[in-house]
Tab-separated table of N, CA and C in Angstrom:
chain	number	residue	atom	x	y	z
A	1	UNK	N	-44.243	-27.918	72.920
A	1	UNK	CA	-44.723	-29.158	72.345
A	1	UNK	C	-46.048	-28.866	71.634
A	2	UNK	N	-46.202	-29.378	70.446
A	2	UNK	CA	-47.402	-29.139	69.652
A	2	UNK	C	-48.499	-30.134	70.014
A	3	UNK	N	-49.748	-29.715	69.847
A	3	UNK	CA	-50.898	-30.548	70.179
A	3	UNK	C	-51.047	-31.652	69.155
A	4	UNK	N	-50.988	-32.915	69.566
A	4	UNK	CA	-51.161	-34.006	68.623
A	4	UNK	C	-52.588	-34.062	68.093
A	5	UNK	N	-52.711	-34.565	66.915
A	5	UNK	CA	-53.989	-34.694	66.258
A	5	UNK	C	-54.957	-35.498	67.125
A	6	UNK	N	-54.490	-36.567	67.696
A	6	UNK	CA	-55.364	-37.422	68.486
A	6	UNK	C	-55.899	-36.716	69.706
A	7	UNK	N	-55.057	-35.959	70.367
A	7	UNK	CA	-55.520	-35.254	71.550
A	7	UNK	C	-56.565	-34.229	71.146
A	8	UNK	N	-56.386	-33.598	69.992
A	8	UNK	CA	-57.412	-32.692	69.509
A	8	UNK	C	-58.726	-33.445	69.355
A	9	UNK	N	-58.668	-34.648	68.797
A	9	UNK	CA	-59.886	-35.464	68.654
A	9	UNK	C	-60.531	-35.680	70.009
A	10	UNK	N	-59.734	-36.045	71.012
A	10	UNK	CA	-60.285	-36.296	72.331
A	10	UNK	C	-60.864	-35.031	72.948
A	11	UNK	N	-60.147	-33.915	72.791
A	11	UNK	CA	-60.646	-32.652	73.307
A	11	UNK	C	-61.941	-32.272	72.591
A	12	UNK	N	-61.968	-32.434	71.269
A	12	UNK	CA	-63.191	-32.150	70.518
A	12	UNK	C	-64.318	-33.079	70.947
A	13	UNK	N	-63.991	-34.355	71.153
A	13	UNK	CA	-64.985	-35.329	71.589
A	13	UNK	C	-65.658	-34.861	72.874
A	14	UNK	N	-64.857	-34.532	73.859
A	14	UNK	CA	-65.402	-34.103	75.141
A	14	UNK	C	-66.153	-32.784	74.979
A	15	UNK	N	-65.595	-31.862	74.212
A	15	UNK	CA	-66.243	-30.566	74.009
A	15	UNK	C	-67.603	-30.724	73.352
A	16	UNK	N	-67.683	-31.533	72.292
A	16	UNK	CA	-68.953	-31.695	71.601
A	16	UNK	C	-69.963	-32.441	72.455
A	17	UNK	N	-69.528	-33.429	73.202
A	17	UNK	CA	-70.458	-34.145	74.059
A	17	UNK	C	-70.974	-33.215	75.147
A	18	UNK	N	-70.081	-32.416	75.739
A	18	UNK	CA	-70.514	-31.480	76.765
A	18	UNK	C	-71.490	-30.469	76.172
A	19	UNK	N	-71.192	-29.994	74.991
A	19	UNK	CA	-72.034	-28.981	74.371
A	19	UNK	C	-73.358	-29.574	73.899
A	20	UNK	N	-73.369	-30.831	73.511
A	20	UNK	CA	-74.582	-31.431	72.979
A	20	UNK	C	-75.540	-31.806	74.078
A	21	UNK	N	-75.176	-32.239	75.021
A	21	UNK	CA	-76.076	-32.592	76.052
A	21	UNK	C	-75.297	-32.940	77.282
A	22	UNK	N	-72.830	-36.346	78.308
A	22	UNK	CA	-71.691	-37.281	78.161
A	22	UNK	C	-71.882	-38.334	79.171
A	23	UNK	N	-70.626	-42.037	80.713
A	23	UNK	CA	-69.910	-42.808	81.683
A	23	UNK	C	-69.015	-43.719	80.927
A	24	UNK	N	-68.632	-44.371	80.648
A	24	UNK	CA	-67.519	-45.089	80.165
A	24	UNK	C	-67.487	-45.155	78.651
A	25	UNK	N	-66.304	-45.081	78.110
A	25	UNK	CA	-66.147	-45.182	76.665
A	25	UNK	C	-65.993	-46.637	76.262
A	26	UNK	N	-66.517	-46.969	75.101
A	26	UNK	CA	-66.415	-48.338	74.599
A	26	UNK	C	-66.252	-48.271	73.092
A	27	UNK	N	-65.257	-48.951	72.590
A	27	UNK	CA	-64.983	-48.894	71.174
A	27	UNK	C	-65.957	-49.666	70.334
A	28	UNK	N	-66.100	-49.225	69.097
A	28	UNK	CA	-66.902	-50.005	68.175
A	28	UNK	C	-66.191	-51.319	67.919
A	29	UNK	N	-66.940	-52.377	67.857
A	29	UNK	CA	-66.372	-53.688	67.638
A	29	UNK	C	-66.579	-54.054	66.173
A	30	UNK	N	-65.585	-53.775	65.362
A	30	UNK	CA	-65.736	-53.957	63.927
A	30	UNK	C	-64.385	-54.369	63.340
A	31	UNK	N	-64.359	-55.388	62.505
A	31	UNK	CA	-63.108	-55.915	61.973
A	31	UNK	C	-62.347	-54.941	61.091
A	32	UNK	N	-63.019	-53.958	60.482
A	32	UNK	CA	-62.321	-53.061	59.572
A	32	UNK	C	-61.561	-51.963	60.306
A	33	UNK	N	-61.691	-51.871	61.634
A	33	UNK	CA	-60.992	-50.854	62.384
A	33	UNK	C	-59.796	-51.478	63.087
A	34	UNK	N	-58.744	-50.687	63.257
A	34	UNK	CA	-57.551	-51.143	63.946
A	34	UNK	C	-57.580	-50.663	65.380
A	35	UNK	N	-57.510	-51.604	66.320
A	35	UNK	CA	-57.387	-51.221	67.704
A	35	UNK	C	-55.945	-50.809	67.928
A	36	UNK	N	-55.771	-49.770	68.705
A	36	UNK	CA	-54.449	-49.232	68.950
A	36	UNK	C	-53.733	-50.111	69.960
A	37	UNK	N	-52.569	-50.599	69.607
A	37	UNK	CA	-51.797	-51.463	70.491
A	37	UNK	C	-51.334	-50.673	71.708
A	38	UNK	N	-51.249	-51.322	72.859
A	38	UNK	CA	-50.764	-50.713	74.096
A	38	UNK	C	-51.502	-49.407	74.399
A	39	UNK	N	-52.801	-49.396	74.132
A	39	UNK	CA	-53.602	-48.190	74.314
A	39	UNK	C	-54.941	-48.536	74.929
A	40	UNK	N	-55.677	-47.488	75.220
A	40	UNK	CA	-57.051	-47.683	75.648
A	40	UNK	C	-57.811	-48.431	74.559
A	41	UNK	N	-58.791	-49.184	74.951
A	41	UNK	CA	-59.642	-49.883	73.979
A	41	UNK	C	-60.867	-49.028	73.650
A	42	UNK	N	-60.776	-47.753	73.935
A	42	UNK	CA	-61.906	-46.861	73.779
A	42	UNK	C	-61.940	-46.123	72.449
A	43	UNK	N	-60.876	-46.213	71.703
A	43	UNK	CA	-60.774	-45.482	70.439
A	43	UNK	C	-60.213	-46.413	69.385
A	44	UNK	N	-60.809	-46.378	68.201
A	44	UNK	CA	-60.283	-47.160	67.089
A	44	UNK	C	-59.719	-46.243	66.038
A	45	UNK	N	-58.736	-46.758	65.347
A	45	UNK	CA	-58.122	-46.045	64.240
A	45	UNK	C	-58.816	-46.509	62.965
A	46	UNK	N	-59.584	-45.622	62.336
A	46	UNK	CA	-60.266	-45.973	61.089
A	46	UNK	C	-59.449	-45.534	59.881
A	47	UNK	N	-58.210	-45.150	60.115
A	47	UNK	CA	-57.331	-44.737	59.033
A	47	UNK	C	-56.583	-45.900	58.426
A	48	UNK	N	-55.553	-45.567	57.661
A	48	UNK	CA	-54.736	-46.594	57.026
A	48	UNK	C	-53.264	-46.178	57.051
A	49	UNK	N	-52.418	-46.969	56.408
A	49	UNK	CA	-50.972	-46.719	56.422
A	49	UNK	C	-50.567	-45.452	55.686
A	50	UNK	N	-51.479	-44.877	54.905
A	50	UNK	CA	-51.164	-43.644	54.188
A	50	UNK	C	-51.405	-42.387	55.018
A	51	UNK	N	-52.035	-42.527	56.183
A	51	UNK	CA	-52.281	-41.366	57.036
A	51	UNK	C	-50.955	-40.771	57.507
A	52	UNK	N	-50.960	-39.458	57.717
A	52	UNK	CA	-49.746	-38.775	58.155
A	52	UNK	C	-49.399	-39.072	59.611
A	53	UNK	N	-50.410	-39.395	60.415
A	53	UNK	CA	-50.179	-39.651	61.836
A	53	UNK	C	-50.156	-41.137	62.129
A	54	UNK	N	-49.087	-41.600	62.745
A	54	UNK	CA	-48.982	-42.958	63.270
A	54	UNK	C	-49.083	-42.842	64.787
A	55	UNK	N	-50.018	-43.575	65.378
A	55	UNK	CA	-50.248	-43.480	66.817
A	55	UNK	C	-49.511	-44.604	67.526
A	56	UNK	N	-48.650	-44.241	68.468
A	56	UNK	CA	-47.962	-45.238	69.288
A	56	UNK	C	-48.868	-45.703	70.420
A	57	UNK	N	-49.486	-44.749	71.128
A	57	UNK	CA	-50.425	-45.115	72.184
A	57	UNK	C	-51.293	-43.932	72.579
A	58	UNK	N	-52.416	-44.295	73.210
A	58	UNK	CA	-53.294	-43.338	73.868
A	58	UNK	C	-53.653	-43.976	75.203
A	59	UNK	N	-53.326	-43.317	76.290
A	59	UNK	CA	-53.689	-43.806	77.617
A	59	UNK	C	-54.663	-42.832	78.245
A	60	UNK	N	-55.702	-43.348	78.859
A	60	UNK	CA	-56.687	-42.551	79.571
A	60	UNK	C	-56.682	-42.953	81.034
A	61	UNK	N	-56.875	-41.979	81.914
A	61	UNK	CA	-56.967	-42.254	83.336
A	61	UNK	C	-58.011	-41.318	83.932
A	62	UNK	N	-59.108	-41.848	84.472
A	62	UNK	CA	-59.440	-43.265	84.557
A	62	UNK	C	-59.865	-43.826	83.198
A	63	UNK	N	-59.751	-45.113	83.068
A	63	UNK	CA	-60.132	-45.807	81.841
A	63	UNK	C	-61.064	-46.951	82.226
A	64	UNK	N	-62.344	-46.808	82.023
A	64	UNK	CA	-63.041	-45.768	81.260
A	64	UNK	C	-63.232	-44.484	82.072
A	65	UNK	N	-63.473	-43.377	81.362
A	65	UNK	CA	-63.733	-42.093	82.028
A	65	UNK	C	-64.967	-42.160	82.921
A	66	UNK	N	-65.007	-41.275	83.915
A	66	UNK	CA	-66.086	-41.240	84.896
A	66	UNK	C	-66.654	-39.820	84.969
A	67	UNK	N	-67.978	-39.758	84.995
A	67	UNK	CA	-68.641	-38.450	85.123
A	67	UNK	C	-68.147	-37.700	86.339
A	68	UNK	N	-68.004	-36.399	86.177
A	68	UNK	CA	-67.639	-35.547	87.299
A	68	UNK	C	-66.188	-35.640	87.714
A	69	UNK	N	-65.372	-36.368	86.954
A	69	UNK	CA	-63.956	-36.492	87.264
A	69	UNK	C	-63.116	-35.947	86.120
A	70	UNK	N	-61.873	-35.627	86.439
A	70	UNK	CA	-60.943	-35.232	85.395
A	70	UNK	C	-60.503	-36.458	84.622
A	71	UNK	N	-60.350	-36.302	83.328
A	71	UNK	CA	-59.848	-37.360	82.452
A	71	UNK	C	-58.452	-36.954	81.991
A	72	UNK	N	-57.445	-37.777	82.343
A	72	UNK	CA	-56.076	-37.526	81.887
A	72	UNK	C	-55.848	-38.283	80.589
A	73	UNK	N	-55.274	-37.602	79.620
A	73	UNK	CA	-55.002	-38.182	78.315
A	73	UNK	C	-53.497	-38.107	78.075
A	74	UNK	N	-52.880	-39.260	77.844
A	74	UNK	CA	-51.468	-39.320	77.464
A	74	UNK	C	-51.402	-39.890	76.062
A	75	UNK	N	-50.626	-39.254	75.229
A	75	UNK	CA	-50.566	-39.612	73.817
A	75	UNK	C	-49.128	-39.560	73.322
A	76	UNK	N	-48.803	-40.517	72.438
A	76	UNK	CA	-47.535	-40.468	71.714
A	76	UNK	C	-47.812	-40.938	70.302
A	77	UNK	N	-47.273	-40.198	69.355
A	77	UNK	CA	-47.435	-40.555	67.956
A	77	UNK	C	-46.326	-39.941	67.126
A	78	UNK	N	-46.430	-40.143	65.822
A	78	UNK	CA	-45.427	-39.618	64.908
A	78	UNK	C	-46.110	-39.064	63.664
A	79	UNK	N	-45.783	-37.819	63.329
A	79	UNK	CA	-46.278	-37.197	62.103
A	79	UNK	C	-45.212	-37.334	61.031
A	80	UNK	N	-45.562	-37.947	59.902
A	80	UNK	CA	-44.589	-38.138	58.818
A	80	UNK	C	-44.369	-36.861	58.012
A	81	UNK	N	-45.314	-35.920	58.089
A	81	UNK	CA	-45.193	-34.614	57.441
A	81	UNK	C	-45.828	-33.581	58.354
A	82	UNK	N	-45.471	-32.324	58.136
A	82	UNK	CA	-46.084	-31.277	58.949
A	82	UNK	C	-47.564	-31.114	58.567
A	83	UNK	N	-48.333	-30.605	59.514
A	83	UNK	CA	-49.753	-30.337	59.292
A	83	UNK	C	-49.876	-28.839	59.020
A	84	UNK	N	-50.249	-28.455	57.780
A	84	UNK	CA	-50.222	-27.041	57.383
A	84	UNK	C	-51.480	-26.265	57.762
A	85	UNK	N	-51.393	-24.949	57.630
A	85	UNK	CA	-52.576	-24.099	57.727
A	85	UNK	C	-53.567	-24.557	56.669
A	86	UNK	N	-54.845	-24.396	56.939
A	86	UNK	CA	-55.869	-24.825	55.993
A	86	UNK	C	-56.325	-26.254	56.200
A	87	UNK	N	-55.727	-26.965	57.153
A	87	UNK	CA	-56.136	-28.330	57.475
A	87	UNK	C	-57.526	-28.286	58.110
A	88	UNK	N	-58.347	-29.283	57.800
A	88	UNK	CA	-59.717	-29.319	58.329
A	88	UNK	C	-59.949	-30.595	59.123
A	89	UNK	N	-60.934	-30.530	60.018
A	89	UNK	CA	-61.368	-31.711	60.765
A	89	UNK	C	-62.864	-31.856	60.532
A	90	UNK	N	-63.276	-33.057	60.140
A	90	UNK	CA	-64.688	-33.370	59.928
A	90	UNK	C	-65.150	-34.239	61.079
A	91	UNK	N	-66.167	-33.754	61.789
A	91	UNK	CA	-66.653	-34.415	63.003
A	91	UNK	C	-68.110	-34.816	62.818
A	92	UNK	N	-68.432	-36.033	63.244
A	92	UNK	CA	-69.824	-36.451	63.324
A	92	UNK	C	-70.047	-37.033	64.724
A	93	UNK	N	-71.068	-36.545	65.415
A	93	UNK	CA	-71.414	-37.022	66.746
A	93	UNK	C	-72.835	-37.550	66.690
A	94	UNK	N	-73.025	-38.781	67.186
A	94	UNK	CA	-74.359	-39.381	67.246
A	94	UNK	C	-74.708	-39.693	68.693
A	95	UNK	N	-75.987	-39.540	69.000
A	95	UNK	CA	-76.552	-39.978	70.267
A	95	UNK	C	-77.490	-41.107	69.893
A	96	UNK	N	-77.097	-42.359	70.196
A	96	UNK	CA	-77.841	-43.515	69.680
A	96	UNK	C	-77.711	-43.509	68.167
A	97	UNK	N	-78.839	-43.468	67.470
A	97	UNK	CA	-78.800	-43.412	66.006
A	97	UNK	C	-79.072	-42.006	65.488
A	98	UNK	N	-79.290	-41.059	66.402
A	98	UNK	CA	-79.600	-39.683	66.010
A	98	UNK	C	-78.313	-38.874	65.847
A	99	UNK	N	-78.147	-38.290	64.691
A	99	UNK	CA	-76.981	-37.470	64.413
A	99	UNK	C	-77.161	-36.112	65.081
A	100	UNK	N	-76.263	-35.797	66.038
A	100	UNK	CA	-76.313	-34.517	66.736
A	100	UNK	C	-75.538	-33.447	65.982
A	101	UNK	N	-74.375	-33.820	65.488
A	101	UNK	CA	-73.483	-32.867	64.824
A	101	UNK	C	-72.832	-33.556	63.638
A	102	UNK	N	-72.788	-32.866	62.524
A	102	UNK	CA	-71.947	-33.271	61.398
A	102	UNK	C	-71.446	-31.975	60.802
A	103	UNK	N	-70.166	-31.711	61.049
A	103	UNK	CA	-69.648	-30.409	60.683
A	103	UNK	C	-68.163	-30.481	60.350
A	104	UNK	N	-67.737	-29.554	59.525
A	104	UNK	CA	-66.335	-29.420	59.140
A	104	UNK	C	-65.807	-28.144	59.791
A	105	UNK	N	-64.645	-28.250	60.417
A	105	UNK	CA	-64.025	-27.118	61.103
A	105	UNK	C	-62.635	-26.878	60.552
A	106	UNK	N	-62.179	-25.639	60.651
A	106	UNK	CA	-60.785	-25.320	60.351
A	106	UNK	C	-59.961	-25.809	61.542
A	107	UNK	N	-59.177	-26.826	61.300
A	107	UNK	CA	-58.387	-27.463	62.348
A	107	UNK	C	-57.492	-26.459	63.060
A	108	UNK	N	-56.862	-25.582	62.298
A	108	UNK	CA	-55.922	-24.626	62.881
A	108	UNK	C	-56.630	-23.605	63.767
A	109	UNK	N	-57.857	-23.230	63.409
A	109	UNK	CA	-58.644	-22.353	64.282
A	109	UNK	C	-59.000	-23.067	65.581
A	110	UNK	N	-59.377	-24.334	65.476
A	110	UNK	CA	-59.785	-25.102	66.653
A	110	UNK	C	-58.624	-25.265	67.632
A	111	UNK	N	-57.441	-25.573	67.142
A	111	UNK	CA	-56.339	-25.803	68.088
A	111	UNK	C	-55.845	-24.510	68.728
A	112	UNK	N	-56.167	-23.365	68.135
A	112	UNK	CA	-55.832	-22.090	68.786
A	112	UNK	C	-56.596	-21.940	70.093
A	113	UNK	N	-57.756	-22.575	70.200
A	113	UNK	CA	-58.553	-22.521	71.417
A	113	UNK	C	-57.874	-23.237	72.582
A	114	UNK	N	-56.893	-24.074	72.286
A	114	UNK	CA	-56.123	-24.747	73.336
A	114	UNK	C	-54.652	-24.321	73.255
A	115	UNK	N	-54.452	-23.065	72.822
A	115	UNK	CA	-53.133	-22.423	72.799
A	115	UNK	C	-52.100	-23.138	71.942
A	116	UNK	N	-52.519	-23.671	70.820
A	116	UNK	CA	-51.618	-24.285	69.855
A	116	UNK	C	-51.816	-23.597	68.514
A	117	UNK	N	-50.921	-23.892	67.565
A	117	UNK	CA	-51.074	-23.266	66.261
A	117	UNK	C	-50.465	-24.123	65.162
A	118	UNK	N	-50.931	-23.883	63.953
A	118	UNK	CA	-50.380	-24.522	62.760
A	118	UNK	C	-49.270	-23.638	62.201
A	119	UNK	N	-48.335	-24.208	61.473
A	119	UNK	CA	-48.229	-25.629	61.155
A	119	UNK	C	-47.675	-26.431	62.330
A	120	UNK	N	-48.099	-27.688	62.408
A	120	UNK	CA	-47.566	-28.613	63.397
A	120	UNK	C	-46.432	-29.361	62.703
A	121	UNK	N	-45.222	-29.260	63.222
A	121	UNK	CA	-44.085	-29.862	62.530
A	121	UNK	C	-44.106	-31.391	62.548
A	122	UNK	N	-43.481	-31.968	61.525
A	122	UNK	CA	-43.358	-33.422	61.493
A	122	UNK	C	-42.461	-33.875	62.635
A	123	UNK	N	-42.612	-35.163	62.993
A	123	UNK	CA	-41.779	-35.727	64.046
A	123	UNK	C	-42.607	-36.333	65.159
A	124	UNK	N	-41.937	-36.666	66.243
A	124	UNK	CA	-42.580	-37.301	67.387
A	124	UNK	C	-43.455	-36.301	68.128
A	125	UNK	N	-44.647	-36.753	68.492
A	125	UNK	CA	-45.598	-35.933	69.242
A	125	UNK	C	-45.895	-36.616	70.561
A	126	UNK	N	-45.811	-35.865	71.638
A	126	UNK	CA	-46.164	-36.361	72.971
A	126	UNK	C	-47.020	-35.303	73.632
A	127	UNK	N	-48.013	-35.769	74.376
A	127	UNK	CA	-48.850	-34.807	75.071
A	127	UNK	C	-49.499	-35.430	76.283
A	128	UNK	N	-49.642	-34.619	77.302
A	128	UNK	CA	-50.420	-34.967	78.495
A	128	UNK	C	-51.434	-33.851	78.649
A	129	UNK	N	-52.708	-34.196	78.686
A	129	UNK	CA	-53.789	-33.217	78.766
A	129	UNK	C	-54.802	-33.695	79.786
A	130	UNK	N	-55.428	-32.774	80.511
A	130	UNK	CA	-56.469	-33.090	81.475
A	130	UNK	C	-57.736	-32.366	81.047
A	131	UNK	N	-58.835	-33.119	80.976
A	131	UNK	CA	-60.136	-32.586	80.584
A	131	UNK	C	-61.130	-32.914	81.689
A	132	UNK	N	-61.904	-31.935	82.121
A	132	UNK	CA	-62.922	-32.159	83.150
A	132	UNK	C	-64.213	-32.648	82.507
A	133	UNK	N	-64.751	-33.738	83.037
A	133	UNK	CA	-66.023	-34.271	82.559
A	133	UNK	C	-67.125	-33.839	83.511
A	134	UNK	N	-68.211	-33.294	82.999
A	134	UNK	CA	-69.281	-32.829	83.884
A	134	UNK	C	-70.060	-33.970	84.531
A	135	UNK	N	-70.629	-33.702	85.715
A	135	UNK	CA	-71.467	-34.688	86.404
A	135	UNK	C	-72.809	-34.843	85.710
A	136	UNK	N	-73.223	-33.840	84.970
A	136	UNK	CA	-74.553	-33.807	84.370
A	136	UNK	C	-74.620	-34.490	83.008
A	137	UNK	N	-73.760	-35.421	82.731
A	137	UNK	CA	-73.757	-36.116	81.449
A	137	UNK	C	-74.998	-36.995	81.351
A	138	UNK	N	-75.845	-36.770	80.354
A	138	UNK	CA	-77.043	-37.601	80.213
A	138	UNK	C	-76.694	-39.043	79.828
A	139	UNK	N	-77.465	-40.008	80.319
A	139	UNK	CA	-77.210	-41.400	79.948
A	139	UNK	C	-77.502	-41.619	78.467
A	140	UNK	N	-76.787	-42.584	77.888
A	140	UNK	CA	-77.017	-42.926	76.496
A	140	UNK	C	-75.731	-43.300	75.801
A	141	UNK	N	-75.877	-43.654	74.537
A	141	UNK	CA	-74.741	-44.075	73.715
A	141	UNK	C	-74.371	-42.938	72.765
A	142	UNK	N	-73.105	-42.554	72.802
A	142	UNK	CA	-72.585	-41.503	71.947
A	142	UNK	C	-71.482	-42.090	71.069
A	143	UNK	N	-71.461	-41.705	69.814
A	143	UNK	CA	-70.418	-42.141	68.889
A	143	UNK	C	-69.838	-40.906	68.224
A	144	UNK	N	-68.518	-40.862	68.148
A	144	UNK	CA	-67.831	-39.752	67.490
A	144	UNK	C	-66.940	-40.315	66.399
A	145	UNK	N	-67.037	-39.732	65.220
A	145	UNK	CA	-66.177	-40.073	64.086
A	145	UNK	C	-65.466	-38.788	63.690
A	146	UNK	N	-64.146	-38.819	63.648
A	146	UNK	CA	-63.372	-37.626	63.294
A	146	UNK	C	-62.320	-37.976	62.250
A	147	UNK	N	-62.259	-37.171	61.207
A	147	UNK	CA	-61.223	-37.294	60.182
A	147	UNK	C	-60.594	-35.935	59.977
A	148	UNK	N	-59.264	-35.936	59.877
A	148	UNK	CA	-58.514	-34.700	59.691
A	148	UNK	C	-57.799	-34.779	58.351
A	149	UNK	N	-57.981	-33.727	57.543
A	149	UNK	CA	-57.420	-33.690	56.194
A	149	UNK	C	-56.593	-32.431	55.988
A	150	UNK	N	-55.505	-32.569	55.213
A	150	UNK	CA	-54.751	-31.401	54.788
A	150	UNK	C	-55.614	-30.626	53.785
A	151	UNK	N	-55.213	-29.401	53.425
A	151	UNK	CA	-56.034	-28.603	52.508
A	151	UNK	C	-56.398	-29.366	51.228
A	152	UNK	N	-57.621	-29.113	50.749
A	152	UNK	CA	-58.187	-29.759	49.560
A	152	UNK	C	-58.212	-31.288	49.674
A	153	UNK	N	-58.230	-31.790	50.905
A	153	UNK	CA	-58.247	-33.246	51.157
A	153	UNK	C	-57.133	-33.967	50.404
A	154	UNK	N	-56.023	-33.264	50.244
A	154	UNK	CA	-54.873	-33.848	49.548
A	154	UNK	C	-54.383	-35.102	50.271
A	155	UNK	N	-54.291	-35.019	51.612
A	155	UNK	CA	-53.840	-36.159	52.409
A	155	UNK	C	-54.656	-36.211	53.689
A	156	UNK	N	-54.904	-37.436	54.159
A	156	UNK	CA	-55.576	-37.580	55.446
A	156	UNK	C	-54.505	-37.637	56.530
A	157	UNK	N	-54.731	-36.874	57.585
A	157	UNK	CA	-53.820	-36.874	58.722
A	157	UNK	C	-54.161	-38.036	59.646
A	158	UNK	N	-55.441	-38.191	59.966
A	158	UNK	CA	-55.870	-39.256	60.881
A	158	UNK	C	-57.371	-39.466	60.766
A	159	UNK	N	-57.826	-40.667	61.158
A	159	UNK	CA	-59.236	-41.003	61.242
A	159	UNK	C	-59.419	-41.822	62.515
A	160	UNK	N	-60.335	-41.377	63.379
A	160	UNK	CA	-60.555	-42.039	64.661
A	160	UNK	C	-62.035	-42.142	64.962
A	161	UNK	N	-62.394	-43.219	65.637
A	161	UNK	CA	-63.773	-43.417	66.076
A	161	UNK	C	-63.759	-43.776	67.556
A	162	UNK	N	-64.602	-43.100	68.308
A	162	UNK	CA	-64.785	-43.407	69.718
A	162	UNK	C	-66.253	-43.612	69.979
A	163	UNK	N	-66.557	-44.464	70.920
A	163	UNK	CA	-67.951	-44.710	71.272
A	163	UNK	C	-68.042	-44.771	72.779
A	164	UNK	N	-69.032	-44.112	73.334
A	164	UNK	CA	-69.192	-44.082	74.773
A	164	UNK	C	-70.624	-44.401	75.151
A	165	UNK	N	-70.777	-45.105	76.240
A	165	UNK	CA	-72.092	-45.389	76.792
A	165	UNK	C	-72.076	-44.877	78.232
A	166	UNK	N	-72.953	-43.945	78.504
A	166	UNK	CA	-73.097	-43.432	79.855
A	166	UNK	C	-74.377	-44.031	80.425
A	167	UNK	N	-74.255	-44.991	81.358
A	167	UNK	CA	-75.435	-45.669	81.897
A	167	UNK	C	-76.216	-44.796	82.876
A	168	UNK	N	-77.450	-45.190	83.088
A	168	UNK	CA	-78.280	-44.521	84.110
A	168	UNK	C	-77.764	-44.950	85.487
A	169	UNK	N	-77.863	-44.067	86.430
A	169	UNK	CA	-77.477	-44.405	87.813
A	169	UNK	C	-78.662	-44.318	88.701
């Protein structure tokens, strides 16, 4: 089974938050974003009907995530076309209003780190993934914006926004 684009976003989200300095996720409340039906309310779809990935659902357990616990991610979606080599992912991570990361990565290189590879064939995508969240997550508000594009930005695969607030204890 190939790694869905969304799960890559979630894995990247956790990886960048862990690397940057990560308690419950909360979506941005904005009319221009589509909340995913039958899914966690922690991630919004900032894409449109022309995106290659249609998301059926994203389930998180626990929802919201908890420091020091494993986060289970269940995902189902549909790719209308295959995702080729040369695809890129553009990530921006903010802590409050401070931009921590704004970078473009080779998507196919990134998914090799989780034992997947391009091209990802078109069709139904399902995945169950477990990610460990560290206990040492600093309190604060984190926002992640991720967009995935085929080579030369010919087509957008997906656009997602997640926002998390880890309160002080």
